Amino acid sequence: MRFFSADRSRPPVTTIGREVVAACTTFGAMGYVMVVNPQILSVTGVDRHALIVITALAAMVGSLMMGLVGRLPVALAPAMGTNAVFAMAVAQGHGITYGTALAMVLSGALVFTLFSATRLREHVVMAFPEAVRTGLQCGLGLFIARIGLRGGGLLTSGGQFGDLRQPAVLLTFAAVLLTPVLVVLRVPAAILLSIVVVTLAGLFVPGANGLPLTHLPSALLRVPPWPSDYVMGFDFAGFFGHLALSLPLAGYFFLGDFFSATATLIGVTRRAGLMDEAGRIPNARAAYLADGLGSIVGSCLGSPTVAAYVESATGVESGGRTGLVAVLVGLFFALATFFWPLIAAVPAQATTAALVMVGVMMMEGIRHLDCSRLENVVSAVLIMLLTVTTGNLVVGLAAGSFAYTLMALVLRIRTGPVLLLTDALLALYLILSAVALHS
């Protein structure tokens, strides 16, 4: 156990049995990613079967990295939020292919890993105003929830509420209402449970074509197909050919992973009682390094940014205290790849409630926003509003960031070079996008 502890000089108060239970709890809490992530990324046109395997492999590698290098009870997987941005960039065209987006993820991950080895990581995180960070997190939460509502038929392409006379839509609506009840009752693996229940109900509920929503595969267990078309599938020519979009998005993947890793590591280690007296994360440099390496290897496997999952807190609540938890979660994901036919059978209606709940939980960051200052409220709301209405995070970020910078200048609030550089890149993106659209 000492090998997996972040502080090898002080043995953790835990047992192997507790670590195994904690790993099972964490995997149950975040297992929905194997269904939800492929659902989000499917708009890119990539085969869903390949996406299931890519998701599981990326989660396996990331969790093993954190367990063996970071030695903390924190599991990693493709990040909710950045996966939506990744899918949005590819689906909207503008010459951005899946391989180009992978190159953006790799670039952001390399910068992240470089910064992880220095103390600059602390300065970069603090350089972004809280209002912009909150707007990004909450805006993505709303966008993810919107994806779920559209996929399950509760929101039509015209923006109207779905037809509850259709059994499939009614089932989706019931799941959206009942899943939060399971969560507030602290039912173990509540989100994953809701996916399973709706999938089973789909065997008896007809879809729009009159056939059952759920079609069980002929074999539940099968050797996973190797996603050879996407492993090392980087398109660097596309990356450098569309720098106006590549740089802001690569910067977003870097900063998004940075903020997510910081918030998750602080929250989980604090809850586990692993922080020292000064409030520092144990083995912080190695933990950040593991997160960065997870994203590098994940992008090589064809995955968007791999990040620490806040659901790891459920494992901590079950007694997990060392990196053995993350190692076991990684092995569970490896085992799950052999059940890809069963995961592929999950209908879109079953993921709606999960996506809505993920979106709602991402909104929790709004409690950190100082709403007594108008510059904070305007910036955050603009990001959220334009992200969810236009379906374009970069447009939302540009509006919110510009608004904050202008108000900060008028009010003589100090802004750092990171924000000003971001504004410049976003302005370049908007100008070139406008030229491309009207040429």
Coordinates of C-alpha atoms in Angstrom, one line a residue:
M1 CA 0.0 0.0 0.0
R2 CA 2.9 2.3 0.7
F3 CA 3.9 2.2 -3.0
F4 CA 0.5 3.7 -4.0
S5 CA 0.5 6.4 -1.3
A6 CA 1.2 10.1 -2.2
D7 CA 3.2 10.4 1.1
R8 CA 5.3 7.2 1.4
S9 CA 6.8 8.4 4.7
R10 CA 3.4 8.1 6.3
P11 CA 1.3 5.0 5.6
P12 CA -2.4 5.8 4.7
V13 CA -5.2 4.8 7.0
T14 CA -6.8 2.2 4.8
T15 CA -6.7 -1.4 3.8
I16 CA -6.6 -3.2 0.4
G17 CA -10.3 -4.2 1.0
R18 CA -11.3 -0.6 1.4
E19 CA -9.4 0.4 -1.7
V20 CA -11.2 -2.3 -3.8
V21 CA -14.6 -1.1 -2.5
A22 CA -13.6 2.5 -3.2
A23 CA -12.5 1.6 -6.8
C24 CA -15.8 -0.3 -7.4
T25 CA -17.7 2.8 -6.1
T26 CA -15.8 5.2 -8.3
F27 CA -16.1 3.1 -11.4
G28 CA -19.9 2.8 -10.8
A29 CA -20.2 6.6 -10.4
M30 CA -18.3 7.4 -13.6
G31 CA -19.0 4.4 -15.7
Y32 CA -21.6 6.4 -17.6
V33 CA -18.7 8.0 -19.6
M34 CA -18.5 4.9 -21.8
V35 CA -22.0 5.6 -23.0
V36 CA -22.3 9.3 -22.8
N37 CA -18.9 10.3 -24.4
P38 CA -19.5 8.3 -27.6
Q39 CA -23.0 9.8 -27.8
I40 CA -21.5 13.3 -27.7
L41 CA -18.7 12.5 -30.1
S42 CA -21.0 10.7 -32.6
V43 CA -21.9 14.0 -34.3
T44 CA -18.4 14.0 -35.7
G45 CA -19.3 11.0 -37.9
V46 CA -16.9 8.6 -36.2
D47 CA -18.2 5.0 -35.8
R48 CA -19.8 4.7 -32.3
H49 CA -18.3 1.3 -31.7
A50 CA -14.8 2.7 -32.2
L51 CA -15.7 5.6 -29.9
I52 CA -16.7 3.2 -27.1
V53 CA -13.4 1.5 -27.3
I54 CA -11.4 4.8 -27.5
T55 CA -13.3 6.1 -24.4
A56 CA -12.5 3.0 -22.3
L57 CA -8.9 2.9 -23.4
A58 CA -8.4 6.6 -22.7
A59 CA -10.0 6.2 -19.2
M60 CA -7.8 3.1 -18.6
V61 CA -4.6 4.9 -19.5
G62 CA -5.4 8.1 -17.6
S63 CA -6.4 6.3 -14.4
L64 CA -3.4 4.1 -14.5
M65 CA -1.2 7.1 -14.9
M66 CA -2.7 8.9 -11.9
G67 CA -2.5 5.8 -9.7
L68 CA 1.1 4.9 -10.6
V69 CA 2.5 8.4 -11.0
G70 CA 0.3 10.7 -9.0
R71 CA -0.5 8.0 -6.4
L72 CA -3.9 9.6 -5.6
P73 CA -7.4 8.0 -5.5
V74 CA -8.5 10.0 -8.5
A75 CA -9.7 8.4 -11.7
L76 CA -9.4 10.0 -15.2
A77 CA -11.5 9.7 -18.4
P78 CA -12.4 11.8 -21.4
A79 CA -13.6 15.1 -20.0
M80 CA -17.2 16.2 -20.1
G81 CA -17.3 19.7 -21.5
T82 CA -14.1 19.5 -23.6
N83 CA -15.6 16.5 -25.4
A84 CA -18.5 18.7 -26.4
V85 CA -16.2 21.5 -27.7
F86 CA -14.2 18.9 -29.6
A87 CA -17.3 17.5 -31.2
M88 CA -18.6 21.0 -31.9
A89 CA -15.4 22.1 -33.7
V90 CA -15.5 19.0 -36.0
A91 CA -19.2 19.0 -36.7
Q92 CA -19.3 22.7 -37.6
G93 CA -16.9 22.2 -40.4
H94 CA -14.6 25.2 -41.2
G95 CA -12.1 22.6 -42.4
I96 CA -11.6 21.1 -38.9
T97 CA -11.4 17.3 -39.2
Y98 CA -11.3 14.8 -36.4
G99 CA -7.5 14.5 -36.9
T100 CA -7.1 18.3 -36.7
A101 CA -9.0 18.4 -33.4
L102 CA -6.8 15.6 -32.0
A103 CA -3.8 17.8 -32.9
M104 CA -5.4 20.6 -30.9
V105 CA -5.8 18.3 -27.9
L106 CA -2.2 17.0 -28.2
S107 CA -0.9 20.6 -28.3
G108 CA -2.9 21.6 -25.3
A109 CA -1.8 18.5 -23.4
L110 CA 1.9 19.1 -24.2
V111 CA 1.7 22.7 -22.9
F112 CA -0.2 21.3 -19.8
T113 CA 2.5 18.7 -19.2
L114 CA 5.3 21.3 -19.6
F115 CA 3.6 23.6 -17.1
S116 CA 3.0 20.8 -14.7
A117 CA 6.7 20.5 -14.2
T118 CA 7.0 24.1 -13.1
R119 CA 5.3 26.5 -10.6
L120 CA 3.8 28.4 -13.5
R121 CA 0.7 26.2 -13.3
E122 CA -0.5 28.2 -10.2
H123 CA -0.1 31.6 -11.9
V124 CA -1.9 30.5 -15.1
V125 CA -4.9 29.2 -13.2
M126 CA -5.2 32.5 -11.2
A127 CA -4.7 34.7 -14.3
F128 CA -8.2 34.0 -15.7
P129 CA -11.0 35.9 -14.0
E130 CA -13.4 33.8 -11.9
A131 CA -16.3 35.2 -14.0
V132 CA -14.8 33.8 -17.2
R133 CA -14.0 30.5 -15.7
T134 CA -17.5 30.2 -14.2
G135 CA -19.1 31.2 -17.5
L136 CA -17.1 28.5 -19.4
Q137 CA -18.0 25.8 -16.9
C138 CA -21.7 26.7 -16.7
G139 CA -22.0 27.4 -20.4
L140 CA -20.7 24.0 -21.2
G141 CA -23.0 22.4 -18.7
L142 CA -26.0 24.0 -20.4
F143 CA -24.7 22.9 -23.8
I144 CA -24.2 19.3 -22.7
A145 CA -27.7 19.3 -21.2
R146 CA -29.0 20.6 -24.5
I147 CA -27.3 17.8 -26.4
G148 CA -29.1 15.3 -24.2
L149 CA -32.5 16.9 -24.6
R150 CA -32.1 16.9 -28.4
G151 CA -30.9 13.3 -28.5
G152 CA -33.8 12.1 -26.4
G153 CA -36.4 13.9 -28.4
L154 CA -37.4 16.3 -25.6
L155 CA -36.2 19.2 -27.6
T156 CA -36.9 19.3 -31.3
S157 CA -34.7 20.8 -34.0
G158 CA -37.0 23.9 -34.1
G159 CA -36.5 24.4 -30.3
Q160 CA -40.0 23.2 -29.3
F161 CA -40.7 20.7 -26.5
G162 CA -41.1 17.1 -27.6
D163 CA -44.4 15.3 -28.2
L164 CA -45.2 13.4 -25.0
R165 CA -47.7 11.3 -27.0
Q166 CA -44.7 9.4 -28.3
P167 CA -43.8 6.6 -25.8
A168 CA -40.0 7.1 -26.4
V169 CA -40.3 10.8 -25.5
L170 CA -42.4 10.1 -22.5
L171 CA -39.9 7.5 -21.3
T172 CA -37.1 10.1 -21.7
F173 CA -39.1 12.8 -19.8
A174 CA -39.7 10.3 -16.9
A175 CA -36.0 9.5 -16.7
V176 CA -35.0 13.2 -16.6
L177 CA -37.4 13.7 -13.7
L178 CA -36.5 10.6 -11.7
T179 CA -32.7 10.5 -12.1
P180 CA -32.2 13.6 -9.9
V181 CA -34.3 11.8 -7.2
L182 CA -31.8 8.9 -7.3
V183 CA -28.9 11.4 -7.0
V184 CA -30.3 13.3 -4.1
L185 CA -31.1 10.0 -2.3
R186 CA -27.4 9.1 -2.8
V187 CA -28.2 5.9 -4.6
P188 CA -24.9 4.3 -5.6
A189 CA -24.1 4.8 -9.2
A190 CA -27.4 6.7 -9.7
I191 CA -26.6 8.0 -13.2
L192 CA -25.3 4.7 -14.4
L193 CA -28.4 3.0 -12.9
S194 CA -30.7 5.4 -14.8
I195 CA -29.0 4.4 -18.1
V196 CA -29.4 0.7 -17.3
V197 CA -33.1 1.1 -16.4
V198 CA -34.0 3.1 -19.5
T199 CA -32.1 0.7 -21.7
L200 CA -34.1 -2.2 -20.3
A201 CA -37.3 -0.3 -20.6
G202 CA -36.4 0.4 -24.2
L203 CA -36.8 -3.3 -24.9
F204 CA -40.6 -2.8 -24.5
V205 CA -41.0 0.8 -25.7
P206 CA -41.4 1.5 -29.4
G207 CA -39.4 4.2 -31.2
A208 CA -40.4 6.4 -34.1
N209 CA -40.1 3.5 -36.5
G210 CA -42.3 1.2 -34.4
L211 CA -39.4 -1.0 -33.4
P212 CA -38.2 -1.3 -29.8
L213 CA -35.7 1.4 -28.7
T214 CA -33.2 -1.1 -27.5
H215 CA -31.8 -3.8 -29.8
L216 CA -29.7 -6.3 -27.9
P217 CA -26.6 -7.6 -29.7
S218 CA -26.2 -11.3 -30.6
A219 CA -23.2 -11.5 -28.3
L220 CA -22.8 -9.5 -25.1
L221 CA -19.0 -10.2 -24.9
R222 CA -16.6 -9.7 -27.8
V223 CA -13.0 -8.8 -28.4
P224 CA -12.9 -5.0 -28.9
P225 CA -12.1 -3.7 -32.4
W226 CA -8.8 -1.8 -32.5
P227 CA -9.6 1.8 -33.6
S228 CA -6.7 1.9 -36.1
D229 CA -8.3 4.8 -38.1
Y230 CA -8.0 7.1 -35.1
V231 CA -4.9 5.9 -33.2
M232 CA -2.1 8.4 -34.0
G233 CA -4.6 10.0 -36.4
F234 CA -3.3 13.6 -36.0
D235 CA -3.8 16.0 -38.9
F236 CA -1.1 18.6 -38.3
A237 CA -1.5 20.0 -41.8
G238 CA -5.1 20.9 -40.9
F239 CA -3.9 22.3 -37.5
F240 CA -1.4 24.7 -39.1
G241 CA -3.8 25.5 -42.0
H242 CA -6.5 26.8 -39.6
L243 CA -4.4 28.5 -36.9
A244 CA -7.1 31.1 -36.2
L245 CA -9.3 28.4 -34.8
S246 CA -6.6 25.9 -33.8
L247 CA -4.8 28.1 -31.3
P248 CA -7.8 29.3 -29.3
L249 CA -9.2 25.8 -29.1
A250 CA -5.8 24.3 -28.2
G251 CA -5.6 27.0 -25.5
Y252 CA -9.0 26.1 -24.3
F253 CA -8.1 22.4 -24.0
F254 CA -5.0 23.4 -22.1
L255 CA -6.8 25.8 -19.7
G256 CA -9.9 23.6 -19.4
D257 CA -7.8 20.7 -18.3
F258 CA -5.8 22.9 -16.0
F259 CA -8.9 24.3 -14.2
S260 CA -10.6 20.9 -14.0
A261 CA -7.5 19.2 -12.6
T262 CA -6.9 21.9 -10.0
A263 CA -10.6 21.9 -8.8
T264 CA -10.9 18.1 -8.7
L265 CA -7.5 17.5 -7.0
I266 CA -8.2 20.1 -4.4
G267 CA -11.8 18.8 -3.8
V268 CA -10.9 15.1 -3.6
T269 CA -7.7 15.4 -1.6
R270 CA -9.4 17.8 0.9
R271 CA -12.3 15.4 1.3
A272 CA -9.9 12.5 1.9
G273 CA -7.9 14.4 4.5
L274 CA -4.7 14.0 2.3
M275 CA -3.9 17.8 2.2
D276 CA -1.1 19.0 4.4
E277 CA -1.4 21.7 7.1
A278 CA -0.8 24.4 4.6
G279 CA -3.6 23.2 2.3
R280 CA -1.3 21.9 -0.4
I281 CA -2.2 18.9 -2.7
P282 CA 0.1 15.9 -1.9
N283 CA 2.4 14.9 -4.6
A284 CA 0.9 17.8 -6.7
R285 CA 3.6 18.0 -9.4
A286 CA 3.4 14.3 -10.1
A287 CA -0.4 14.4 -10.1
Y288 CA -0.5 17.2 -12.6
L289 CA 2.1 15.4 -14.7
A290 CA -0.1 12.2 -14.7
D291 CA -3.1 14.3 -15.8
G292 CA -1.1 15.8 -18.7
L293 CA 0.4 12.5 -19.7
G294 CA -3.1 11.0 -19.7
S295 CA -4.2 13.5 -22.2
I296 CA -1.1 13.0 -24.4
V297 CA -1.6 9.3 -24.6
G298 CA -5.4 9.7 -24.8
S299 CA -5.0 11.9 -27.9
C300 CA -2.7 9.3 -29.4
L301 CA -5.5 6.8 -28.9
G302 CA -8.0 9.1 -30.6
S303 CA -9.6 10.7 -27.6
P304 CA -10.4 14.3 -26.6
T305 CA -8.8 15.7 -23.4
V306 CA -8.5 13.2 -20.5
A307 CA -9.1 14.8 -17.1
A308 CA -9.6 14.0 -13.5
Y309 CA -13.2 13.1 -12.6
V310 CA -14.9 14.7 -9.6
E311 CA -16.9 11.4 -9.2
S312 CA -13.7 10.1 -7.6
A313 CA -15.0 11.7 -4.4
T314 CA -17.5 8.8 -4.1
G315 CA -14.6 6.5 -3.8
V316 CA -13.0 8.6 -1.2
E317 CA -16.3 8.6 0.8
S318 CA -16.0 4.8 0.6
G319 CA -12.6 4.8 2.2
G320 CA -10.2 5.1 -0.7
R321 CA -6.9 6.9 0.1
T322 CA -4.2 5.8 -2.3
G323 CA -3.4 5.4 -6.0
L324 CA -4.5 1.8 -5.8
V325 CA -8.1 3.0 -6.3
A326 CA -7.2 4.7 -9.6
V327 CA -5.2 1.7 -10.8
L328 CA -8.1 -0.6 -10.2
V329 CA -10.5 1.7 -11.9
G330 CA -8.2 1.7 -14.9
L331 CA -8.3 -2.1 -15.0
F332 CA -12.1 -2.0 -14.7
F333 CA -12.2 0.2 -17.8
A334 CA -9.9 -2.3 -19.6
L335 CA -12.2 -5.1 -18.8
A336 CA -15.2 -3.0 -19.9
T337 CA -13.8 -2.8 -23.5
F338 CA -14.9 -6.5 -24.0
F339 CA -18.5 -5.5 -23.3
W340 CA -18.6 -2.9 -26.1
P341 CA -21.5 -4.7 -28.0
L342 CA -23.7 -4.3 -24.9
I343 CA -22.7 -0.6 -24.5
A344 CA -23.4 0.1 -28.1
A345 CA -27.0 -1.2 -27.6
V346 CA -27.8 1.7 -25.3
P347 CA -30.2 4.0 -27.0
A348 CA -29.9 7.8 -27.1
Q349 CA -33.0 8.1 -24.8
A350 CA -31.1 6.4 -22.1
T351 CA -28.3 8.9 -22.1
T352 CA -30.5 12.0 -21.9
A353 CA -31.0 12.0 -18.2
A354 CA -27.2 11.4 -17.7
L355 CA -26.3 14.3 -19.9
V356 CA -28.8 16.6 -18.2
M357 CA -27.4 15.6 -14.8
V358 CA -23.8 16.1 -15.9
G359 CA -24.9 19.6 -17.2
V360 CA -26.6 20.4 -13.9
M361 CA -23.6 19.4 -11.8
M362 CA -21.3 21.5 -14.0
M363 CA -23.5 24.5 -13.0
E364 CA -22.3 24.2 -9.4
G365 CA -19.4 26.6 -10.2
I366 CA -21.9 29.5 -10.2
R367 CA -21.8 29.6 -6.4
H368 CA -18.3 30.9 -6.6
L369 CA -19.4 33.9 -8.7
D370 CA -19.6 37.3 -6.9
C371 CA -22.9 38.4 -8.3
S372 CA -22.7 41.8 -6.5
R373 CA -20.3 43.0 -9.3
L374 CA -21.9 43.6 -12.6
E375 CA -18.8 42.8 -14.6
N376 CA -18.8 39.3 -13.3
V377 CA -22.5 38.7 -14.0
V378 CA -22.4 40.2 -17.5
S379 CA -19.3 38.2 -18.5
A380 CA -20.5 34.8 -17.2
V381 CA -24.1 35.2 -18.5
L382 CA -22.9 36.2 -22.0
I383 CA -20.7 33.1 -22.2
M384 CA -23.5 30.8 -21.0
L385 CA -26.2 32.5 -23.2
L386 CA -24.3 32.6 -26.5
T387 CA -22.7 29.1 -26.0
V388 CA -26.1 27.4 -25.6
T389 CA -28.0 29.5 -28.2
T390 CA -25.3 29.5 -31.0
G391 CA -23.8 26.1 -30.1
N392 CA -20.4 27.7 -30.4
L393 CA -18.2 28.0 -27.3
V394 CA -15.6 30.2 -28.9
V395 CA -18.3 32.8 -29.7
G396 CA -19.6 32.7 -26.2
L397 CA -16.1 32.9 -24.7
A398 CA -15.2 35.8 -27.0
A399 CA -18.3 37.8 -25.9
G400 CA -17.8 37.2 -22.2
S401 CA -14.0 37.7 -22.3
F402 CA -14.3 41.0 -24.3
A403 CA -17.0 42.3 -22.0
Y404 CA -15.0 41.6 -18.9
T405 CA -11.8 43.1 -20.3
L406 CA -13.6 46.3 -21.3
M407 CA -15.3 46.7 -17.9
A408 CA -12.1 45.9 -16.1
L409 CA -10.3 48.6 -18.0
V410 CA -13.0 51.2 -17.2
L411 CA -13.0 50.1 -13.5
R412 CA -9.2 49.9 -13.4
I413 CA -9.3 46.2 -12.4
R414 CA -6.0 44.6 -13.1
T415 CA -5.9 42.0 -15.9
G416 CA -3.0 39.7 -16.7
P417 CA -1.3 39.0 -20.0
V418 CA -3.1 35.6 -20.3
L419 CA -6.5 37.2 -20.6
L420 CA -5.2 39.8 -23.1
L421 CA -3.5 37.2 -25.2
T422 CA -6.8 35.2 -25.2
D423 CA -8.7 38.3 -26.3
A424 CA -6.3 38.8 -29.2
L425 CA -6.7 35.2 -30.4
L426 CA -10.4 35.3 -30.1
A427 CA -10.6 38.6 -32.0
L428 CA -8.5 37.0 -34.8
Y429 CA -10.8 34.0 -34.8
L430 CA -14.0 36.1 -35.2
I431 CA -12.5 38.2 -37.9
L432 CA -11.3 35.3 -40.0
S433 CA -14.5 33.4 -39.4
A434 CA -16.5 36.3 -40.7
V435 CA -14.4 36.6 -43.8
A436 CA -14.6 32.9 -44.5
L437 CA -18.4 32.8 -44.1
H438 CA -19.0 35.8 -46.4
S439 CA -16.3 35.0 -49.0

